[in-house]
PDB file of C-alpha atoms and ligand atoms in Angstrom:
ATOM      1  CA  MET S   1     -40.688 -69.368  19.943  1.00  0.00           C
ATOM      2  CA  ASN S   2     -43.568 -69.723  22.370  1.00  0.00           C
ATOM      3  CA  ALA S   3     -42.603 -72.012  25.276  1.00  0.00           C
ATOM      4  CA  ALA S   4     -45.660 -74.206  24.733  1.00  0.00           C
ATOM      5  CA  LEU S   5     -44.587 -74.814  21.128  1.00  0.00           C
ATOM      6  CA  LYS S   6     -41.127 -75.967  22.042  1.00  0.00           C
ATOM      7  CA  PRO S   7     -40.824 -79.724  21.599  1.00  0.00           C
ATOM      8  CA  LEU S   8     -40.734 -81.630  24.886  1.00  0.00           C
ATOM      9  CA  ILE S   9     -38.047 -84.312  25.097  1.00  0.00           C
ATOM     10  CA  LEU S  10     -37.995 -87.066  27.720  1.00  0.00           C
ATOM     11  CA  ILE S  11     -34.463 -88.273  28.502  1.00  0.00           C
ATOM     12  CA  VAL S  12     -34.304 -91.750  30.048  1.00  0.00           C
ATOM     13  CA  GLU S  13     -30.809 -92.316  31.387  1.00  0.00           C
ATOM     14  CA  ASP S  14     -29.383 -93.330  34.768  1.00  0.00           C
ATOM     15  CA  GLU S  15     -26.003 -91.601  34.369  1.00  0.00           C
ATOM     16  CA  GLY S  16     -26.508 -88.215  36.018  1.00  0.00           C
ATOM     17  CA  ASP S  17     -23.585 -86.519  34.253  1.00  0.00           C
ATOM     18  CA  LEU S  18     -24.858 -87.497  30.841  1.00  0.00           C
ATOM     19  CA  VAL S  19     -28.372 -86.292  31.717  1.00  0.00           C
ATOM     20  CA  THR S  20     -26.952 -82.909  32.775  1.00  0.00           C
ATOM     21  CA  LEU S  21     -24.956 -82.617  29.564  1.00  0.00           C
ATOM     22  CA  LEU S  22     -27.898 -83.627  27.382  1.00  0.00           C
ATOM     23  CA  LYS S  23     -30.256 -81.249  29.188  1.00  0.00           C
ATOM     24  CA  TYR S  24     -27.868 -78.339  28.795  1.00  0.00           C
ATOM     25  CA  ASN S  25     -27.394 -78.947  25.078  1.00  0.00           C
ATOM     26  CA  LEU S  26     -31.031 -79.616  24.268  1.00  0.00           C
ATOM     27  CA  GLU S  27     -32.318 -76.596  26.198  1.00  0.00           C
ATOM     28  CA  LYS S  28     -29.751 -74.449  24.426  1.00  0.00           C
ATOM     29  CA  GLU S  29     -31.253 -75.651  21.140  1.00  0.00           C
ATOM     30  CA  GLY S  30     -34.739 -74.616  22.191  1.00  0.00           C
ATOM     31  CA  PHE S  31     -36.178 -77.907  23.459  1.00  0.00           C
ATOM     32  CA  ARG S  32     -37.982 -78.434  26.748  1.00  0.00           C
ATOM     33  CA  VAL S  33     -36.489 -81.353  28.648  1.00  0.00           C
ATOM     34  CA  MET S  34     -37.546 -83.722  31.415  1.00  0.00           C
ATOM     35  CA  SER S  35     -35.723 -86.812  32.588  1.00  0.00           C
ATOM     36  CA  ALA S  36     -36.232 -90.189  34.209  1.00  0.00           C
ATOM     37  CA  ALA S  37     -33.515 -92.374  35.746  1.00  0.00           C
ATOM     38  CA  ASP S  38     -35.255 -95.719  35.238  1.00  0.00           C
ATOM     39  CA  GLY S  39     -37.848 -97.417  33.084  1.00  0.00           C
ATOM     40  CA  GLU S  40     -40.778 -97.269  35.491  1.00  0.00           C
ATOM     41  CA  GLU S  41     -40.406 -93.538  36.007  1.00  0.00           C
ATOM     42  CA  ALA S  42     -40.021 -93.120  32.249  1.00  0.00           C
ATOM     43  CA  LEU S  43     -43.267 -94.964  31.496  1.00  0.00           C
ATOM     44  CA  LEU S  44     -45.141 -92.919  34.111  1.00  0.00           C
ATOM     45  CA  LEU S  45     -43.814 -89.610  32.791  1.00  0.00           C
ATOM     46  CA  ALA S  46     -44.418 -90.542  29.169  1.00  0.00           C
ATOM     47  CA  ASN S  47     -48.002 -91.485  29.986  1.00  0.00           C
ATOM     48  CA  GLU S  48     -48.674 -88.284  31.954  1.00  0.00           C
ATOM     49  CA  GLN S  49     -46.820 -85.720  29.872  1.00  0.00           C
ATOM     50  CA  THR S  50     -46.832 -87.269  26.376  1.00  0.00           C
ATOM     51  CA  PRO S  51     -43.480 -85.835  25.274  1.00  0.00           C
ATOM     52  CA  HIS S  52     -42.797 -85.210  21.590  1.00  0.00           C
ATOM     53  CA  LEU S  53     -39.824 -87.561  21.670  1.00  0.00           C
ATOM     54  CA  VAL S  54     -38.127 -90.030  24.025  1.00  0.00           C
ATOM     55  CA  LEU S  55     -34.359 -90.309  24.169  1.00  0.00           C
ATOM     56  CA  LEU S  56     -33.943 -93.761  25.639  1.00  0.00           C
ATOM     57  CA  ASP S  57     -30.782 -95.352  26.981  1.00  0.00           C
ATOM     58  CA  TRP S  58     -30.438 -99.066  26.357  1.00  0.00           C
ATOM     59  CA  MET S  59     -28.555 -99.761  29.608  1.00  0.00           C
ATOM     60  CA  LEU S  60     -30.906 -98.930  32.471  1.00  0.00           C
ATOM     61  CA  PRO S  61     -31.306-100.437  35.940  1.00  0.00           C
ATOM     62  CA  LEU S  62     -34.280-102.792  36.577  1.00  0.00           C
ATOM     63  CA  MET S  63     -35.853-102.555  33.133  1.00  0.00           C
ATOM     64  CA  SER S  64     -33.838-102.353  29.909  1.00  0.00           C
ATOM     65  CA  GLY S  65     -34.372 -99.580  27.383  1.00  0.00           C
ATOM     66  CA  LEU S  66     -35.622-102.223  25.002  1.00  0.00           C
ATOM     67  CA  GLU S  67     -38.394-103.257  27.396  1.00  0.00           C
ATOM     68  CA  VAL S  68     -39.304 -99.604  28.009  1.00  0.00           C
ATOM     69  CA  CYS S  69     -39.617 -99.121  24.269  1.00  0.00           C
ATOM     70  CA  ARG S  70     -41.881-102.178  23.934  1.00  0.00           C
ATOM     71  CA  GLN S  71     -44.130-100.952  26.733  1.00  0.00           C
ATOM     72  CA  LEU S  72     -44.327 -97.466  25.222  1.00  0.00           C
ATOM     73  CA  ARG S  73     -45.514 -99.104  21.995  1.00  0.00           C
ATOM     74  CA  ARG S  74     -48.155-101.157  23.807  1.00  0.00           C
ATOM     75  CA  ASN S  75     -49.817 -98.151  25.473  1.00  0.00           C
ATOM     76  CA  PRO S  76     -52.217 -96.381  23.039  1.00  0.00           C
ATOM     77  CA  LYS S  77     -51.349 -93.061  24.681  1.00  0.00           C
ATOM     78  CA  THR S  78     -47.613 -93.372  24.069  1.00  0.00           C
ATOM     79  CA  ARG S  79     -47.634 -95.635  21.003  1.00  0.00           C
ATOM     80  CA  ASP S  80     -46.835 -92.889  18.508  1.00  0.00           C
ATOM     81  CA  ILE S  81     -44.150 -91.050  20.463  1.00  0.00           C
ATOM     82  CA  PRO S  82     -40.907 -91.290  18.494  1.00  0.00           C
ATOM     83  CA  VAL S  83     -38.039 -92.998  20.304  1.00  0.00           C
ATOM     84  CA  ILE S  84     -34.315 -92.549  19.756  1.00  0.00           C
ATOM     85  CA  MET S  85     -32.303 -95.279  21.439  1.00  0.00           C
ATOM     86  CA  LEU S  86     -28.871 -94.558  22.918  1.00  0.00           C
ATOM     87  CA  THR S  87     -26.544 -97.550  22.734  1.00  0.00           C
ATOM     88  CA  ALA S  88     -22.896 -98.314  23.443  1.00  0.00           C
ATOM     89  CA  ARG S  89     -20.705 -98.469  20.364  1.00  0.00           C
ATOM     90  CA  GLY S  90     -20.581-101.708  18.441  1.00  0.00           C
ATOM     91  CA  GLU S  91     -22.628-104.811  18.815  1.00  0.00           C
ATOM     92  CA  GLU S  92     -25.368-103.353  21.000  1.00  0.00           C
ATOM     93  CA  THR S  93     -26.513-101.226  18.089  1.00  0.00           C
ATOM     94  CA  ASP S  94     -26.830-104.317  15.908  1.00  0.00           C
ATOM     95  CA  LYS S  95     -28.595-106.151  18.686  1.00  0.00           C
ATOM     96  CA  VAL S  96     -31.114-103.344  19.113  1.00  0.00           C
ATOM     97  CA  ARG S  97     -31.723-103.257  15.382  1.00  0.00           C
ATOM     98  CA  GLY S  98     -32.036-107.031  15.220  1.00  0.00           C
ATOM     99  CA  LEU S  99     -34.525-107.131  18.039  1.00  0.00           C
ATOM    100  CA  ASN S 100     -36.698-104.660  16.220  1.00  0.00           C
ATOM    101  CA  SER S 101     -37.649-102.803  19.373  1.00  0.00           C
ATOM    102  CA  GLY S 102     -39.761-100.244  17.581  1.00  0.00           C
ATOM    103  CA  ALA S 103     -37.291 -97.401  18.047  1.00  0.00           C
ATOM    104  CA  ASP S 104     -37.264 -94.764  15.313  1.00  0.00           C
ATOM    105  CA  ASP S 105     -33.529 -94.238  15.345  1.00  0.00           C
ATOM    106  CA  TYR S 106     -30.382 -95.323  17.157  1.00  0.00           C
ATOM    107  CA  ILE S 107     -27.352 -93.358  18.149  1.00  0.00           C
ATOM    108  CA  SER S 108     -24.242 -94.924  19.652  1.00  0.00           C
ATOM    109  CA  LYS S 109     -22.247 -93.484  22.513  1.00  0.00           C
ATOM    110  CA  PRO S 110     -20.128 -91.461  22.505  1.00  0.00           C
ATOM    111  CA  PHE S 111     -21.922 -89.014  20.225  1.00  0.00           C
ATOM    112  CA  SER S 112     -21.551 -85.310  19.627  1.00  0.00           C
ATOM    113  CA  PRO S 113     -24.360 -83.030  20.833  1.00  0.00           C
ATOM    114  CA  THR S 114     -24.554 -81.582  17.314  1.00  0.00           C
ATOM    115  CA  GLU S 115     -25.148 -85.023  15.812  1.00  0.00           C
ATOM    116  CA  LEU S 116     -27.751 -85.841  18.434  1.00  0.00           C
ATOM    117  CA  VAL S 117     -29.661 -82.597  17.866  1.00  0.00           C
ATOM    118  CA  ALA S 118     -29.624 -83.207  14.101  1.00  0.00           C
ATOM    119  CA  ARG S 119     -31.066 -86.727  14.621  1.00  0.00           C
ATOM    120  CA  ILE S 120     -33.726 -85.412  17.007  1.00  0.00           C
ATOM    121  CA  ARG S 121     -34.792 -82.752  14.519  1.00  0.00           C
ATOM    122  CA  ALA S 122     -34.913 -85.313  11.712  1.00  0.00           C
ATOM    123  CA  VAL S 123     -37.079 -87.711  13.725  1.00  0.00           C
ATOM    124  CA  LEU S 124     -39.354 -84.886  14.919  1.00  0.00           C
ATOM    125  CA  ARG S 125     -39.724 -83.583  11.380  1.00  0.00           C
ATOM    126  CA  ARG S 126     -40.990 -86.966  10.258  1.00  0.00           C
ATOM    127  CA  ALA S 127     -43.225 -87.490  13.305  1.00  0.00           C
ATOM    128  CA  SER S 128     -44.704 -84.025  13.697  1.00  0.00           C
ATOM    129  CA  PRO S 129     -43.993 -81.702  10.777  1.00  0.00           C
ATOM    130  CA  GLY S 130     -44.092 -78.062  11.809  1.00  0.00           C
ATOM    131  CA  LEU S 131     -42.933 -78.782  15.322  1.00  0.00           C
ATOM    132  CA  ALA S 132     -39.215 -78.974  14.600  1.00  0.00           C
ATOM    133  CA  GLU S 133     -39.369 -75.495  13.143  1.00  0.00           C
ATOM    134  CA  GLU S 134     -35.879 -74.464  12.249  1.00  0.00           C
ATOM    135  CA  LEU S 135     -36.717 -70.958  11.101  1.00  0.00           C
ATOM    136  CA  LEU S 136     -36.726 -68.148  13.615  1.00  0.00           C
ATOM    137  CA  ARG S 137     -38.264 -64.832  12.609  1.00  0.00           C
ATOM    138  CA  PHE S 138     -38.168 -61.429  14.184  1.00  0.00           C
ATOM    139  CA  SER S 139     -39.158 -58.243  12.366  1.00  0.00           C
ATOM    140  CA  ASP S 140     -37.429 -58.541   8.956  1.00  0.00           C
ATOM    141  CA  ILE S 141     -34.801 -61.006  10.208  1.00  0.00           C
ATOM    142  CA  VAL S 142     -35.081 -64.685   9.277  1.00  0.00           C
ATOM    143  CA  MET S 143     -32.730 -67.187  10.825  1.00  0.00           C
ATOM    144  CA  ASP S 144     -32.439 -70.662   9.298  1.00  0.00           C
ATOM    145  CA  LEU S 145     -30.924 -72.819  12.033  1.00  0.00           C
ATOM    146  CA  ALA S 146     -30.505 -75.900   9.845  1.00  0.00           C
ATOM    147  CA  ALA S 147     -28.732 -74.109   7.013  1.00  0.00           C
ATOM    148  CA  HIS S 148     -26.965 -71.800   9.471  1.00  0.00           C
ATOM    149  CA  ARG S 149     -28.086 -68.790   7.439  1.00  0.00           C
ATOM    150  CA  VAL S 150     -29.372 -65.363   8.387  1.00  0.00           C
ATOM    151  CA  ARG S 151     -31.215 -62.945   6.128  1.00  0.00           C
ATOM    152  CA  ARG S 152     -32.452 -59.467   6.835  1.00  0.00           C
ATOM    153  CA  ALA S 153     -34.972 -57.939   4.421  1.00  0.00           C
ATOM    154  CA  GLY S 154     -33.881 -60.513   1.841  1.00  0.00           C
ATOM    155  CA  ARG S 155     -30.192 -59.686   2.169  1.00  0.00           C
ATOM    156  CA  ASP S 156     -27.695 -62.331   3.381  1.00  0.00           C
ATOM    157  CA  VAL S 157     -26.158 -61.446   6.724  1.00  0.00           C
ATOM    158  CA  HIS S 158     -22.773 -63.006   7.406  1.00  0.00           C
ATOM    159  CA  LEU S 159     -22.144 -63.738  11.064  1.00  0.00           C
ATOM    160  CA  GLY S 160     -19.295 -65.378  12.932  1.00  0.00           C
ATOM    161  CA  PRO S 161     -20.196 -68.384  15.126  1.00  0.00           C
ATOM    162  CA  THR S 162     -20.401 -66.300  18.320  1.00  0.00           C
ATOM    163  CA  GLU S 163     -22.611 -63.649  16.748  1.00  0.00           C
ATOM    164  CA  PHE S 164     -24.784 -66.428  15.309  1.00  0.00           C
ATOM    165  CA  ARG S 165     -25.310 -67.952  18.781  1.00  0.00           C
ATOM    166  CA  LEU S 166     -26.013 -64.542  20.292  1.00  0.00           C
ATOM    167  CA  LEU S 167     -28.615 -63.743  17.671  1.00  0.00           C
ATOM    168  CA  ARG S 168     -30.214 -67.186  17.987  1.00  0.00           C
ATOM    169  CA  HIS S 169     -30.604 -66.670  21.718  1.00  0.00           C
ATOM    170  CA  PHE S 170     -32.138 -63.235  21.244  1.00  0.00           C
ATOM    171  CA  MET S 171     -34.503 -64.551  18.570  1.00  0.00           C
ATOM    172  CA  GLN S 172     -35.615 -67.395  20.802  1.00  0.00           C
ATOM    173  CA  HIS S 173     -36.520 -64.828  23.487  1.00  0.00           C
ATOM    174  CA  PRO S 174     -37.488 -61.604  21.741  1.00  0.00           C
ATOM    175  CA  GLY S 175     -38.062 -58.606  23.994  1.00  0.00           C
ATOM    176  CA  ARG S 176     -36.294 -60.120  26.969  1.00  0.00           C
ATOM    177  CA  VAL S 177     -33.336 -58.338  28.508  1.00  0.00           C
ATOM    178  CA  PHE S 178     -30.240 -60.439  29.140  1.00  0.00           C
ATOM    179  CA  SER S 179     -27.315 -59.374  31.291  1.00  0.00           C
ATOM    180  CA  ARG S 180     -23.772 -59.787  30.006  1.00  0.00           C
ATOM    181  CA  GLU S 181     -23.311 -62.666  32.465  1.00  0.00           C
ATOM    182  CA  GLN S 182     -26.413 -64.453  31.198  1.00  0.00           C
ATOM    183  CA  LEU S 183     -25.261 -64.046  27.614  1.00  0.00           C
ATOM    184  CA  LEU S 184     -21.818 -65.360  28.534  1.00  0.00           C
ATOM    185  CA  ASP S 185     -23.388 -68.476  30.036  1.00  0.00           C
ATOM    186  CA  VAL S 186     -25.643 -69.134  27.090  1.00  0.00           C
ATOM    187  CA  VAL S 187     -23.230 -68.359  24.311  1.00  0.00           C
ATOM    188  CA  TRP S 188     -19.851 -69.336  25.706  1.00  0.00           C
ATOM    189  CA  GLY S 189     -20.944 -71.962  28.257  1.00  0.00           C
ATOM    190  CA  HIS S 190     -20.581 -72.199  32.026  1.00  0.00           C
ATOM    191  CA  ASP S 191     -17.011 -73.421  32.141  1.00  0.00           C
ATOM    192  CA  VAL S 192     -15.369 -70.832  29.977  1.00  0.00           C
ATOM    193  CA  TYR S 193     -14.019 -67.712  31.570  1.00  0.00           C
ATOM    194  CA  VAL S 194     -14.634 -64.708  29.359  1.00  0.00           C
ATOM    195  CA  GLU S 195     -14.563 -61.062  30.375  1.00  0.00           C
ATOM    196  CA  PRO S 196     -18.059 -59.550  30.449  1.00  0.00           C
ATOM    197  CA  ARG S 197     -16.922 -56.755  28.147  1.00  0.00           C
ATOM    198  CA  THR S 198     -16.204 -59.392  25.463  1.00  0.00           C
ATOM    199  CA  VAL S 199     -19.975 -59.531  25.107  1.00  0.00           C
ATOM    200  CA  ASP S 200     -19.985 -55.869  24.087  1.00  0.00           C
ATOM    201  CA  VAL S 201     -17.436 -56.574  21.359  1.00  0.00           C
ATOM    202  CA  HIS S 202     -19.591 -59.316  19.859  1.00  0.00           C
ATOM    203  CA  ILE S 203     -22.783 -57.285  20.201  1.00  0.00           C
ATOM    204  CA  ARG S 204     -21.046 -54.522  18.246  1.00  0.00           C
ATOM    205  CA  ARG S 205     -20.109 -56.996  15.486  1.00  0.00           C
ATOM    206  CA  LEU S 206     -23.625 -58.415  15.452  1.00  0.00           C
ATOM    207  CA  ARG S 207     -25.151 -54.936  15.133  1.00  0.00           C
ATOM    208  CA  LYS S 208     -22.762 -53.966  12.364  1.00  0.00           C
ATOM    209  CA  ALA S 209     -23.615 -57.074  10.332  1.00  0.00           C
ATOM    210  CA  LEU S 210     -27.369 -56.890  10.994  1.00  0.00           C
ATOM    211  CA  ASN S 211     -27.719 -53.175  10.377  1.00  0.00           C
ATOM    212  CA  ASN S 212     -25.669 -53.217   7.190  1.00  0.00           C
ATOM    213  CA  ASP S 213     -23.339 -50.552   8.584  1.00  0.00           C
ATOM    214  CA  ASP S 214     -26.103 -48.383  10.023  1.00  0.00           C
ATOM    215  CA  GLU S 215     -28.316 -48.438   6.943  1.00  0.00           C
ATOM    216  CA  GLU S 216     -31.071 -50.340   8.717  1.00  0.00           C
ATOM    217  CA  ALA S 217     -32.879 -49.831  12.015  1.00  0.00           C
ATOM    218  CA  ASP S 218     -31.053 -51.175  15.054  1.00  0.00           C
ATOM    219  CA  LEU S 219     -33.123 -53.946  16.648  1.00  0.00           C
ATOM    220  CA  ILE S 220     -30.754 -54.615  19.521  1.00  0.00           C
ATOM    221  CA  ARG S 221     -31.562 -52.464  22.501  1.00  0.00           C
ATOM    222  CA  THR S 222     -28.901 -51.576  25.043  1.00  0.00           C
ATOM    223  CA  VAL S 223     -30.410 -51.467  28.503  1.00  0.00           C
ATOM    224  CA  ARG S 224     -28.191 -49.296  30.661  1.00  0.00           C
ATOM    225  CA  SER S 225     -26.502 -51.286  33.450  1.00  0.00           C
ATOM    226  CA  ALA S 226     -28.754 -54.276  32.672  1.00  0.00           C
ATOM    227  CA  GLY S 227     -27.694 -55.734  29.334  1.00  0.00           C
ATOM    228  CA  TYR S 228     -29.183 -56.254  25.893  1.00  0.00           C
ATOM    229  CA  ALA S 229     -32.473 -57.228  24.273  1.00  0.00           C
ATOM    230  CA  LEU S 230     -33.770 -57.832  20.781  1.00  0.00           C
ATOM    231  CA  ASP S 231     -36.526 -55.295  20.488  1.00  0.00           C
ATOM    232  CA  GLN S 232     -38.543 -53.124  18.117  1.00  0.00           C
ATOM    233  CA  LYS S 233     -37.739 -49.962  20.045  1.00  0.00           C
ATOM    234  CA  SER S 234     -34.076 -49.346  19.526  1.00  0.00           C
ATOM    235  CA  ALA S 235     -32.034 -47.034  21.718  1.00  0.00           C
TER     236      ALA S 235
HETATM  237 CA1  LIG F   1     -27.267 -95.984  31.281  1.00  0.00          CA
END
């Protein structure tokens, strides 16, 4: 996916740890992310950058998320930007709903990153169809991220979860070479210790599944001492 076509999400949240976590998960899913720690900064950024969606915490210093949402709706430039409000579990959610803040959706903390990404995609699909593209294509490979399905030349390709994440990363950056360490970070996460050669094992499995046991051209290029890339020219 071209970087300019990736949806831009503005996170408005004053808890640094949560911002870091959200950023990590959203970038992994192919979104561009920027963040603001308070309402004023959020309104400035939204006005300057016109993000595709605002993820807005209800509990903010100085100006509440609710007020930020109202002001976004008052400005013609930001009026149509979809807003997902983050609230604490329980009554806050009802309060936000009752106050009719103009948010498009609400999600209560704590939430799973998977649930959040699904909600973001749903809201984006309604607001700007075509933007929340969930199909990745490369050569004769089609990857349906929503259905978690991969097809090559019309044939179903069955991948384990690790191979699926590897392929998704390659398909989001075709032609780019990634070192084993970079792939470990992206696919297994920063905190998990995995031997770099584990990457080779999963690349082998991915190749086997994609190439239908060597019947089809190998699209994964091994770059000696550098890593791997998804490429037309196979080694
Ligand atoms: Ca907060």
